[in-house]
Amino acid sequence: MPLGNWVILETGKPEKMHFTAGRIESRTVSERGTGKPILRRMLVMDVDALNGTPVNAQFSTMAEGLYAKLEPYLPGERYRGFDFTITAVGEDFLRRYTVLVTPRP
């Protein structure tokens, strides 16, 4: 689901994205529980298509499990040749992600 220019995953709802650029950024976020600011690294991907519709948006994640599934496509911008259908399952610390990778036509 796009929220402004950010793609936000809803639990159980697959989102099919095409990425045009990716990078690692450091951002200050609030720590769960304490609310204290902490510096975290996250993967940020530019999205030009969401569920088959052209968009100008970004998708980001700090989840190590999701990063591990996307990481093989980062070198040489291999992600450009694929669509990624990502589904979030579960909530909070039990949240996991399924990723279906399909070649672009």
PDB file of N, CA and C in Angstrom:
ATOM      1  N   MET A   1       0.852  -1.173   0.000  1.00  0.00           N
ATOM      2  CA  MET A   1       0.000   0.000   0.000  1.00  0.00           C
ATOM      3  C   MET A   1       0.898   1.236   0.000  1.00  0.00           C
ATOM      4  N   PRO A   2       0.713   2.139  -0.947  1.00  0.00           N
ATOM      5  CA  PRO A   2       1.516   3.363  -0.913  1.00  0.00           C
ATOM      6  C   PRO A   2       0.980   4.348   0.116  1.00  0.00           C
ATOM      7  N   LEU A   3       1.873   4.932   0.870  1.00  0.00           N
ATOM      8  CA  LEU A   3       1.511   5.972   1.822  1.00  0.00           C
ATOM      9  C   LEU A   3       2.382   7.163   1.443  1.00  0.00           C
ATOM     10  N   GLY A   4       1.793   8.113   0.731  1.00  0.00           N
ATOM     11  CA  GLY A   4       2.606   9.177   0.167  1.00  0.00           C
ATOM     12  C   GLY A   4       3.495   8.560  -0.892  1.00  0.00           C
ATOM     13  N   ASN A   5       4.784   8.676  -0.710  1.00  0.00           N
ATOM     14  CA  ASN A   5       5.701   8.060  -1.667  1.00  0.00           C
ATOM     15  C   ASN A   5       6.460   6.889  -1.036  1.00  0.00           C
ATOM     16  N   TRP A   6       5.889   6.262   0.007  1.00  0.00           N
ATOM     17  CA  TRP A   6       6.477   5.093   0.658  1.00  0.00           C
ATOM     18  C   TRP A   6       5.572   3.896   0.474  1.00  0.00           C
ATOM     19  N   VAL A   7       6.158   2.735   0.191  1.00  0.00           N
ATOM     20  CA  VAL A   7       5.389   1.497   0.132  1.00  0.00           C
ATOM     21  C   VAL A   7       5.417   0.880   1.524  1.00  0.00           C
ATOM     22  N   ILE A   8       4.246   0.687   2.111  1.00  0.00           N
ATOM     23  CA  ILE A   8       4.100   0.111   3.443  1.00  0.00           C
ATOM     24  C   ILE A   8       3.453  -1.262   3.285  1.00  0.00           C
ATOM     25  N   LEU A   9       4.093  -2.296   3.827  1.00  0.00           N
ATOM     26  CA  LEU A   9       3.543  -3.640   3.726  1.00  0.00           C
ATOM     27  C   LEU A   9       2.453  -3.851   4.771  1.00  0.00           C
ATOM     28  N   GLU A  10       1.308  -4.361   4.323  1.00  0.00           N
ATOM     29  CA  GLU A  10       0.226  -4.753   5.210  1.00  0.00           C
ATOM     30  C   GLU A  10       0.327  -6.257   5.422  1.00  0.00           C
ATOM     31  N   THR A  11       0.139  -6.713   6.636  1.00  0.00           N
ATOM     32  CA  THR A  11       0.233  -8.132   6.946  1.00  0.00           C
ATOM     33  C   THR A  11      -0.702  -8.939   6.051  1.00  0.00           C
ATOM     34  N   GLY A  12      -0.145  -9.949   5.398  1.00  0.00           N
ATOM     35  CA  GLY A  12      -0.924 -10.855   4.568  1.00  0.00           C
ATOM     36  C   GLY A  12      -1.246 -10.373   3.173  1.00  0.00           C
ATOM     37  N   LYS A  13      -0.890  -9.129   2.842  1.00  0.00           N
ATOM     38  CA  LYS A  13      -1.195  -8.575   1.518  1.00  0.00           C
ATOM     39  C   LYS A  13       0.072  -8.490   0.679  1.00  0.00           C
ATOM     40  N   PRO A  14       0.161  -9.282  -0.404  1.00  0.00           N
ATOM     41  CA  PRO A  14       1.351  -9.219  -1.254  1.00  0.00           C
ATOM     42  C   PRO A  14       1.435  -7.890  -2.008  1.00  0.00           C
ATOM     43  N   GLU A  15       2.653  -7.384  -2.130  1.00  0.00           N
ATOM     44  CA  GLU A  15       2.912  -6.162  -2.897  1.00  0.00           C
ATOM     45  C   GLU A  15       3.988  -6.486  -3.931  1.00  0.00           C
ATOM     46  N   LYS A  16       3.643  -6.324  -5.206  1.00  0.00           N
ATOM     47  CA  LYS A  16       4.585  -6.606  -6.296  1.00  0.00           C
ATOM     48  C   LYS A  16       5.277  -5.305  -6.691  1.00  0.00           C
ATOM     49  N   MET A  17       6.612  -5.295  -6.564  1.00  0.00           N
ATOM     50  CA  MET A  17       7.380  -4.075  -6.817  1.00  0.00           C
ATOM     51  C   MET A  17       8.486  -4.311  -7.826  1.00  0.00           C
ATOM     52  N   HIS A  18       8.795  -3.249  -8.576  1.00  0.00           N
ATOM     53  CA  HIS A  18       9.995  -3.238  -9.408  1.00  0.00           C
ATOM     54  C   HIS A  18      10.900  -2.134  -8.882  1.00  0.00           C
ATOM     55  N   PHE A  19      12.158  -2.504  -8.645  1.00  0.00           N
ATOM     56  CA  PHE A  19      13.123  -1.568  -8.069  1.00  0.00           C
ATOM     57  C   PHE A  19      14.038  -1.001  -9.161  1.00  0.00           C
ATOM     58  N   THR A  20      14.342   0.292  -9.051  1.00  0.00           N
ATOM     59  CA  THR A  20      15.245   0.934 -10.016  1.00  0.00           C
ATOM     60  C   THR A  20      16.571   1.348  -9.405  1.00  0.00           C
ATOM     61  N   ALA A  21      16.637   1.440  -8.089  1.00  0.00           N
ATOM     62  CA  ALA A  21      17.877   1.820  -7.409  1.00  0.00           C
ATOM     63  C   ALA A  21      17.789   1.327  -5.973  1.00  0.00           C
ATOM     64  N   GLY A  22      18.951   1.086  -5.386  1.00  0.00           N
ATOM     65  CA  GLY A  22      18.984   0.636  -4.001  1.00  0.00           C
ATOM     66  C   GLY A  22      20.226   1.149  -3.297  1.00  0.00           C
ATOM     67  N   ARG A  23      20.099   1.309  -1.984  1.00  0.00           N
ATOM     68  CA  ARG A  23      21.234   1.813  -1.207  1.00  0.00           C
ATOM     69  C   ARG A  23      21.019   1.493   0.268  1.00  0.00           C
ATOM     70  N   ILE A  24      22.097   1.526   1.014  1.00  0.00           N
ATOM     71  CA  ILE A  24      22.048   1.389   2.460  1.00  0.00           C
ATOM     72  C   ILE A  24      22.134   2.793   3.046  1.00  0.00           C
ATOM     73  N   GLU A  25      21.191   3.127   3.927  1.00  0.00           N
ATOM     74  CA  GLU A  25      21.184   4.432   4.585  1.00  0.00           C
ATOM     75  C   GLU A  25      21.198   4.233   6.089  1.00  0.00           C
ATOM     76  N   SER A  26      21.747   5.192   6.790  1.00  0.00           N
ATOM     77  CA  SER A  26      21.682   5.210   8.251  1.00  0.00           C
ATOM     78  C   SER A  26      20.625   6.224   8.650  1.00  0.00           C
ATOM     79  N   ARG A  27      19.733   5.800   9.545  1.00  0.00           N
ATOM     80  CA  ARG A  27      18.667   6.688  10.007  1.00  0.00           C
ATOM     81  C   ARG A  27      18.513   6.566  11.512  1.00  0.00           C
ATOM     82  N   THR A  28      18.088   7.647  12.117  1.00  0.00           N
ATOM     83  CA  THR A  28      17.783   7.633  13.541  1.00  0.00           C
ATOM     84  C   THR A  28      16.318   7.261  13.706  1.00  0.00           C
ATOM     85  N   VAL A  29      16.079   6.203  14.478  1.00  0.00           N
ATOM     86  CA  VAL A  29      14.713   5.737  14.745  1.00  0.00           C
ATOM     87  C   VAL A  29      14.532   5.620  16.250  1.00  0.00           C
ATOM     88  N   SER A  30      13.287   5.524  16.670  1.00  0.00           N
ATOM     89  CA  SER A  30      12.997   5.352  18.099  1.00  0.00           C
ATOM     90  C   SER A  30      13.064   3.874  18.458  1.00  0.00           C
ATOM     91  N   GLU A  31      13.780   3.583  19.534  1.00  0.00           N
ATOM     92  CA  GLU A  31      13.892   2.211  20.007  1.00  0.00           C
ATOM     93  C   GLU A  31      12.569   1.778  20.619  1.00  0.00           C
ATOM     94  N   ARG A  32      12.152   0.545  20.287  1.00  0.00           N
ATOM     95  CA  ARG A  32      10.905   0.035  20.866  1.00  0.00           C
ATOM     96  C   ARG A  32      11.051  -0.074  22.372  1.00  0.00           C
ATOM     97  N   GLY A  33      10.004   0.252  23.057  1.00  0.00           N
ATOM     98  CA  GLY A  33      10.014   0.128  24.513  1.00  0.00           C
ATOM     99  C   GLY A  33      10.484   1.382  25.203  1.00  0.00           C
ATOM    100  N   THR A  34      11.690   1.862  24.869  1.00  0.00           N
ATOM    101  CA  THR A  34      12.238   3.032  25.556  1.00  0.00           C
ATOM    102  C   THR A  34      11.947   4.336  24.835  1.00  0.00           C
ATOM    103  N   GLY A  35      11.761   4.263  23.518  1.00  0.00           N
ATOM    104  CA  GLY A  35      11.533   5.469  22.739  1.00  0.00           C
ATOM    105  C   GLY A  35      12.797   6.284  22.498  1.00  0.00           C
ATOM    106  N   LYS A  36      13.941   5.791  22.978  1.00  0.00           N
ATOM    107  CA  LYS A  36      15.200   6.511  22.785  1.00  0.00           C
ATOM    108  C   LYS A  36      15.642   6.427  21.325  1.00  0.00           C
ATOM    109  N   PRO A  37      16.249   7.493  20.830  1.00  0.00           N
ATOM    110  CA  PRO A  37      16.732   7.458  19.447  1.00  0.00           C
ATOM    111  C   PRO A  37      17.968   6.561  19.321  1.00  0.00           C
ATOM    112  N   ILE A  38      17.969   5.754  18.266  1.00  0.00           N
ATOM    113  CA  ILE A  38      19.133   4.911  17.965  1.00  0.00           C
ATOM    114  C   ILE A  38      19.399   5.006  16.469  1.00  0.00           C
ATOM    115  N   LEU A  39      20.653   4.824  16.084  1.00  0.00           N
ATOM    116  CA  LEU A  39      21.052   4.865  14.688  1.00  0.00           C
ATOM    117  C   LEU A  39      20.971   3.454  14.124  1.00  0.00           C
ATOM    118  N   ARG A  40      20.214   3.276  13.033  1.00  0.00           N
ATOM    119  CA  ARG A  40      20.055   1.963  12.413  1.00  0.00           C
ATOM    120  C   ARG A  40      20.348   2.071  10.927  1.00  0.00           C
ATOM    121  N   ARG A  41      20.880   0.997  10.384  1.00  0.00           N
ATOM    122  CA  ARG A  41      21.096   0.913   8.938  1.00  0.00           C
ATOM    123  C   ARG A  41      19.882   0.249   8.305  1.00  0.00           C
ATOM    124  N   MET A  42      19.492   0.749   7.133  1.00  0.00           N
ATOM    125  CA  MET A  42      18.360   0.150   6.442  1.00  0.00           C
ATOM    126  C   MET A  42      18.600   0.127   4.942  1.00  0.00           C
ATOM    127  N   LEU A  43      17.974  -0.846   4.304  1.00  0.00           N
ATOM    128  CA  LEU A  43      18.003  -0.943   2.858  1.00  0.00           C
ATOM    129  C   LEU A  43      16.852  -0.108   2.318  1.00  0.00           C
ATOM    130  N   VAL A  44      17.155   0.802   1.397  1.00  0.00           N
ATOM    131  CA  VAL A  44      16.145   1.658   0.779  1.00  0.00           C
ATOM    132  C   VAL A  44      16.168   1.390  -0.721  1.00  0.00           C
ATOM    133  N   MET A  45      14.997   1.071  -1.268  1.00  0.00           N
ATOM    134  CA  MET A  45      14.872   0.775  -2.694  1.00  0.00           C
ATOM    135  C   MET A  45      13.900   1.758  -3.337  1.00  0.00           C
ATOM    136  N   ASP A  46      14.281   2.280  -4.506  1.00  0.00           N
ATOM    137  CA  ASP A  46      13.375   3.123  -5.280  1.00  0.00           C
ATOM    138  C   ASP A  46      12.459   2.209  -6.082  1.00  0.00           C
ATOM    139  N   VAL A  47      11.163   2.526  -6.084  1.00  0.00           N
ATOM    140  CA  VAL A  47      10.144   1.698  -6.723  1.00  0.00           C
ATOM    141  C   VAL A  47       9.518   2.498  -7.865  1.00  0.00           C
ATOM    142  N   ASP A  48       9.501   1.900  -9.083  1.00  0.00           N
ATOM    143  CA  ASP A  48       8.852   2.582 -10.202  1.00  0.00           C
ATOM    144  C   ASP A  48       7.571   1.887 -10.648  1.00  0.00           C
ATOM    145  N   ALA A  49       7.282   0.690 -10.085  1.00  0.00           N
ATOM    146  CA  ALA A  49       6.034   0.000 -10.391  1.00  0.00           C
ATOM    147  C   ALA A  49       5.578  -0.748  -9.139  1.00  0.00           C
ATOM    148  N   LEU A  50       4.307  -0.576  -8.800  1.00  0.00           N
ATOM    149  CA  LEU A  50       3.710  -1.238  -7.645  1.00  0.00           C
ATOM    150  C   LEU A  50       2.429  -1.923  -8.109  1.00  0.00           C
ATOM    151  N   ASN A  51       2.434  -3.242  -8.036  1.00  0.00           N
ATOM    152  CA  ASN A  51       1.273  -4.033  -8.470  1.00  0.00           C
ATOM    153  C   ASN A  51       0.868  -3.685  -9.901  1.00  0.00           C
ATOM    154  N   GLY A  52       1.873  -3.471 -10.759  1.00  0.00           N
ATOM    155  CA  GLY A  52       1.627  -3.208 -12.173  1.00  0.00           C
ATOM    156  C   GLY A  52       1.310  -1.772 -12.527  1.00  0.00           C
ATOM    157  N   THR A  53       1.277  -0.887 -11.530  1.00  0.00           N
ATOM    158  CA  THR A  53       0.961   0.523 -11.756  1.00  0.00           C
ATOM    159  C   THR A  53       2.215   1.368 -11.578  1.00  0.00           C
ATOM    160  N   PRO A  54       2.498   2.292 -12.513  1.00  0.00           N
ATOM    161  CA  PRO A  54       3.665   3.156 -12.348  1.00  0.00           C
ATOM    162  C   PRO A  54       3.542   4.024 -11.095  1.00  0.00           C
ATOM    163  N   VAL A  55       4.636   4.109 -10.328  1.00  0.00           N
ATOM    164  CA  VAL A  55       4.691   4.940  -9.127  1.00  0.00           C
ATOM    165  C   VAL A  55       6.071   5.580  -9.036  1.00  0.00           C
ATOM    166  N   ASN A  56       6.193   6.544  -8.162  1.00  0.00           N
ATOM    167  CA  ASN A  56       7.476   7.127  -7.804  1.00  0.00           C
ATOM    168  C   ASN A  56       7.536   7.034  -6.288  1.00  0.00           C
ATOM    169  N   ALA A  57       8.047   5.905  -5.777  1.00  0.00           N
ATOM    170  CA  ALA A  57       7.974   5.638  -4.345  1.00  0.00           C
ATOM    171  C   ALA A  57       9.263   4.977  -3.865  1.00  0.00           C
ATOM    172  N   GLN A  58       9.333   4.780  -2.557  1.00  0.00           N
ATOM    173  CA  GLN A  58      10.461   4.077  -1.947  1.00  0.00           C
ATOM    174  C   GLN A  58       9.928   2.985  -1.030  1.00  0.00           C
ATOM    175  N   PHE A  59      10.728   1.930  -0.923  1.00  0.00           N
ATOM    176  CA  PHE A  59      10.460   0.841   0.006  1.00  0.00           C
ATOM    177  C   PHE A  59      11.708   0.694   0.856  1.00  0.00           C
ATOM    178  N   SER A  60      11.548   0.572   2.176  1.00  0.00           N
ATOM    179  CA  SER A  60      12.716   0.411   3.032  1.00  0.00           C
ATOM    180  C   SER A  60      12.469  -0.684   4.050  1.00  0.00           C
ATOM    181  N   THR A  61      13.563  -1.288   4.504  1.00  0.00           N
ATOM    182  CA  THR A  61      13.466  -2.317   5.524  1.00  0.00           C
ATOM    183  C   THR A  61      14.711  -2.322   6.403  1.00  0.00           C
ATOM    184  N   MET A  62      14.488  -2.619   7.674  1.00  0.00           N
ATOM    185  CA  MET A  62      15.578  -2.870   8.615  1.00  0.00           C
ATOM    186  C   MET A  62      15.601  -4.344   8.998  1.00  0.00           C
ATOM    187  N   ALA A  63      14.646  -5.130   8.466  1.00  0.00           N
ATOM    188  CA  ALA A  63      14.527  -6.540   8.811  1.00  0.00           C
ATOM    189  C   ALA A  63      15.658  -7.340   8.156  1.00  0.00           C
ATOM    190  N   GLU A  64      16.477  -7.974   8.976  1.00  0.00           N
ATOM    191  CA  GLU A  64      17.611  -8.734   8.462  1.00  0.00           C
ATOM    192  C   GLU A  64      17.168  -9.887   7.570  1.00  0.00           C
ATOM    193  N   GLY A  65      16.062 -10.550   7.932  1.00  0.00           N
ATOM    194  CA  GLY A  65      15.577 -11.669   7.135  1.00  0.00           C
ATOM    195  C   GLY A  65      15.158 -11.241   5.739  1.00  0.00           C
ATOM    196  N   LEU A  66      14.493 -10.103   5.622  1.00  0.00           N
ATOM    197  CA  LEU A  66      14.090  -9.600   4.314  1.00  0.00           C
ATOM    198  C   LEU A  66      15.311  -9.123   3.537  1.00  0.00           C
ATOM    199  N   TYR A  67      16.229  -8.442   4.204  1.00  0.00           N
ATOM    200  CA  TYR A  67      17.459  -8.007   3.546  1.00  0.00           C
ATOM    201  C   TYR A  67      18.197  -9.212   2.953  1.00  0.00           C
ATOM    202  N   ALA A  68      18.271 -10.307   3.705  1.00  0.00           N
ATOM    203  CA  ALA A  68      18.981 -11.502   3.238  1.00  0.00           C
ATOM    204  C   ALA A  68      18.362 -12.056   1.954  1.00  0.00           C
ATOM    205  N   LYS A  69      17.059 -11.907   1.794  1.00  0.00           N
ATOM    206  CA  LYS A  69      16.401 -12.399   0.587  1.00  0.00           C
ATOM    207  C   LYS A  69      16.607 -11.476  -0.612  1.00  0.00           C
ATOM    208  N   LEU A  70      16.817 -10.191  -0.353  1.00  0.00           N
ATOM    209  CA  LEU A  70      17.037  -9.223  -1.432  1.00  0.00           C
ATOM    210  C   LEU A  70      18.508  -9.049  -1.780  1.00  0.00           C
ATOM    211  N   GLU A  71      19.389  -9.306  -0.838  1.00  0.00           N
ATOM    212  CA  GLU A  71      20.824  -9.038  -0.987  1.00  0.00           C
ATOM    213  C   GLU A  71      21.466  -9.681  -2.222  1.00  0.00           C
ATOM    214  N   PRO A  72      21.107 -10.909  -2.615  1.00  0.00           N
ATOM    215  CA  PRO A  72      21.747 -11.481  -3.808  1.00  0.00           C
ATOM    216  C   PRO A  72      21.492 -10.689  -5.091  1.00  0.00           C
ATOM    217  N   TYR A  73      20.465  -9.849  -5.099  1.00  0.00           N
ATOM    218  CA  TYR A  73      20.111  -9.084  -6.285  1.00  0.00           C
ATOM    219  C   TYR A  73      20.707  -7.672  -6.288  1.00  0.00           C
ATOM    220  N   LEU A  74      21.396  -7.295  -5.220  1.00  0.00           N
ATOM    221  CA  LEU A  74      21.954  -5.945  -5.125  1.00  0.00           C
ATOM    222  C   LEU A  74      23.211  -5.740  -5.973  1.00  0.00           C
ATOM    223  N   PRO A  75      24.189  -6.664  -5.964  1.00  0.00           N
ATOM    224  CA  PRO A  75      25.392  -6.433  -6.767  1.00  0.00           C
ATOM    225  C   PRO A  75      25.054  -6.289  -8.252  1.00  0.00           C
ATOM    226  N   GLY A  76      25.618  -5.271  -8.856  1.00  0.00           N
ATOM    227  CA  GLY A  76      25.396  -5.034 -10.275  1.00  0.00           C
ATOM    228  C   GLY A  76      23.965  -4.641 -10.613  1.00  0.00           C
ATOM    229  N   GLU A  77      23.202  -4.224  -9.617  1.00  0.00           N
ATOM    230  CA  GLU A  77      21.814  -3.804  -9.801  1.00  0.00           C
ATOM    231  C   GLU A  77      20.984  -4.886 -10.501  1.00  0.00           C
ATOM    232  N   ARG A  78      21.217  -6.144 -10.138  1.00  0.00           N
ATOM    233  CA  ARG A  78      20.486  -7.267 -10.741  1.00  0.00           C
ATOM    234  C   ARG A  78      18.984  -7.150 -10.523  1.00  0.00           C
ATOM    235  N   TYR A  79      18.564  -6.467  -9.452  1.00  0.00           N
ATOM    236  CA  TYR A  79      17.143  -6.314  -9.139  1.00  0.00           C
ATOM    237  C   TYR A  79      16.358  -5.678 -10.274  1.00  0.00           C
ATOM    238  N   ARG A  80      17.034  -4.920 -11.140  1.00  0.00           N
ATOM    239  CA  ARG A  80      16.346  -4.232 -12.236  1.00  0.00           C
ATOM    240  C   ARG A  80      15.667  -5.199 -13.201  1.00  0.00           C
ATOM    241  N   GLY A  81      16.155  -6.422 -13.277  1.00  0.00           N
ATOM    242  CA  GLY A  81      15.592  -7.398 -14.205  1.00  0.00           C
ATOM    243  C   GLY A  81      14.478  -8.250 -13.616  1.00  0.00           C
ATOM    244  N   PHE A  82      14.023  -7.912 -12.415  1.00  0.00           N
ATOM    245  CA  PHE A  82      13.044  -8.742 -11.735  1.00  0.00           C
ATOM    246  C   PHE A  82      11.945  -7.903 -11.083  1.00  0.00           C
ATOM    247  N   ASP A  83      10.808  -8.557 -10.862  1.00  0.00           N
ATOM    248  CA  ASP A  83       9.763  -8.027  -9.992  1.00  0.00           C
ATOM    249  C   ASP A  83       9.827  -8.814  -8.690  1.00  0.00           C
ATOM    250  N   PHE A  84       9.567  -8.143  -7.578  1.00  0.00           N
ATOM    251  CA  PHE A  84       9.625  -8.757  -6.254  1.00  0.00           C
ATOM    252  C   PHE A  84       8.257  -8.640  -5.601  1.00  0.00           C
ATOM    253  N   THR A  85       7.635  -9.785  -5.347  1.00  0.00           N
ATOM    254  CA  THR A  85       6.360  -9.799  -4.643  1.00  0.00           C
ATOM    255  C   THR A  85       6.663 -10.155  -3.190  1.00  0.00           C
ATOM    256  N   ILE A  86       6.464  -9.191  -2.310  1.00  0.00           N
ATOM    257  CA  ILE A  86       6.824  -9.345  -0.895  1.00  0.00           C
ATOM    258  C   ILE A  86       5.544  -9.357  -0.070  1.00  0.00           C
ATOM    259  N   THR A  87       5.451 -10.366   0.804  1.00  0.00           N
ATOM    260  CA  THR A  87       4.305 -10.491   1.704  1.00  0.00           C
ATOM    261  C   THR A  87       4.808 -10.570   3.134  1.00  0.00           C
ATOM    262  N   ALA A  88       4.291  -9.705   3.989  1.00  0.00           N
ATOM    263  CA  ALA A  88       4.618  -9.743   5.419  1.00  0.00           C
ATOM    264  C   ALA A  88       3.641 -10.681   6.110  1.00  0.00           C
ATOM    265  N   VAL A  89       4.177 -11.537   6.977  1.00  0.00           N
ATOM    266  CA  VAL A  89       3.363 -12.495   7.726  1.00  0.00           C
ATOM    267  C   VAL A  89       3.700 -12.335   9.200  1.00  0.00           C
ATOM    268  N   GLY A  90       2.690 -12.167  10.049  1.00  0.00           N
ATOM    269  CA  GLY A  90       2.923 -12.008  11.483  1.00  0.00           C
ATOM    270  C   GLY A  90       3.095 -10.549  11.858  1.00  0.00           C
ATOM    271  N   GLU A  91       3.272 -10.326  13.147  1.00  0.00           N
ATOM    272  CA  GLU A  91       3.382  -8.969  13.673  1.00  0.00           C
ATOM    273  C   GLU A  91       4.599  -8.829  14.586  1.00  0.00           C
ATOM    274  N   ASP A  92       5.055  -7.617  14.752  1.00  0.00           N
ATOM    275  CA  ASP A  92       6.137  -7.258  15.671  1.00  0.00           C
ATOM    276  C   ASP A  92       7.367  -8.144  15.473  1.00  0.00           C
ATOM    277  N   PHE A  93       7.863  -8.744  16.564  1.00  0.00           N
ATOM    278  CA  PHE A  93       9.095  -9.528  16.489  1.00  0.00           C
ATOM    279  C   PHE A  93       8.896 -10.875  15.795  1.00  0.00           C
ATOM    280  N   LEU A  94       7.647 -11.273  15.586  1.00  0.00           N
ATOM    281  CA  LEU A  94       7.358 -12.531  14.895  1.00  0.00           C
ATOM    282  C   LEU A  94       7.123 -12.325  13.404  1.00  0.00           C
ATOM    283  N   ARG A  95       7.277 -11.112  12.921  1.00  0.00           N
ATOM    284  CA  ARG A  95       7.034 -10.802  11.512  1.00  0.00           C
ATOM    285  C   ARG A  95       8.103 -11.435  10.638  1.00  0.00           C
ATOM    286  N   ARG A  96       7.636 -12.099   9.596  1.00  0.00           N
ATOM    287  CA  ARG A  96       8.512 -12.716   8.608  1.00  0.00           C
ATOM    288  C   ARG A  96       8.047 -12.276   7.232  1.00  0.00           C
ATOM    289  N   TYR A  97       8.866 -12.527   6.230  1.00  0.00           N
ATOM    290  CA  TYR A  97       8.559 -12.079   4.882  1.00  0.00           C
ATOM    291  C   TYR A  97       8.743 -13.219   3.887  1.00  0.00           C
ATOM    292  N   THR A  98       7.786 -13.341   2.964  1.00  0.00           N
ATOM    293  CA  THR A  98       7.983 -14.222   1.822  1.00  0.00           C
ATOM    294  C   THR A  98       8.273 -13.338   0.632  1.00  0.00           C
ATOM    295  N   VAL A  99       9.179 -13.810  -0.213  1.00  0.00           N
ATOM    296  CA  VAL A  99       9.574 -13.028  -1.391  1.00  0.00           C
ATOM    297  C   VAL A  99       9.507 -13.940  -2.613  1.00  0.00           C
ATOM    298  N   LEU A 100       8.700 -13.557  -3.588  1.00  0.00           N
ATOM    299  CA  LEU A 100       8.620 -14.251  -4.852  1.00  0.00           C
ATOM    300  C   LEU A 100       9.301 -13.368  -5.895  1.00  0.00           C
ATOM    301  N   VAL A 101      10.328 -13.900  -6.534  1.00  0.00           N
ATOM    302  CA  VAL A 101      11.094 -13.139  -7.525  1.00  0.00           C
ATOM    303  C   VAL A 101      10.758 -13.678  -8.899  1.00  0.00           C
ATOM    304  N   THR A 102      10.296 -12.787  -9.788  1.00  0.00           N
ATOM    305  CA  THR A 102       9.951 -13.187 -11.150  1.00  0.00           C
ATOM    306  C   THR A 102      10.674 -12.291 -12.156  1.00  0.00           C
ATOM    307  N   PRO A 103      11.194 -12.893 -13.243  1.00  0.00           N
ATOM    308  CA  PRO A 103      11.856 -12.079 -14.262  1.00  0.00           C
ATOM    309  C   PRO A 103      10.877 -11.102 -14.896  1.00  0.00           C
ATOM    310  N   ARG A 104      11.371  -9.916 -15.229  1.00  0.00           N
ATOM    311  CA  ARG A 104      10.535  -8.922 -15.908  1.00  0.00           C
ATOM    312  C   ARG A 104      10.386  -9.315 -17.368  1.00  0.00           C
ATOM    313  N   PRO A 105       9.208  -9.052 -17.920  1.00  0.00           N
ATOM    314  CA  PRO A 105       8.994  -9.384 -19.353  1.00  0.00           C
ATOM    315  C   PRO A 105       9.820  -8.502 -20.258  1.00  0.00           C
TER     316      PRO A 105
END
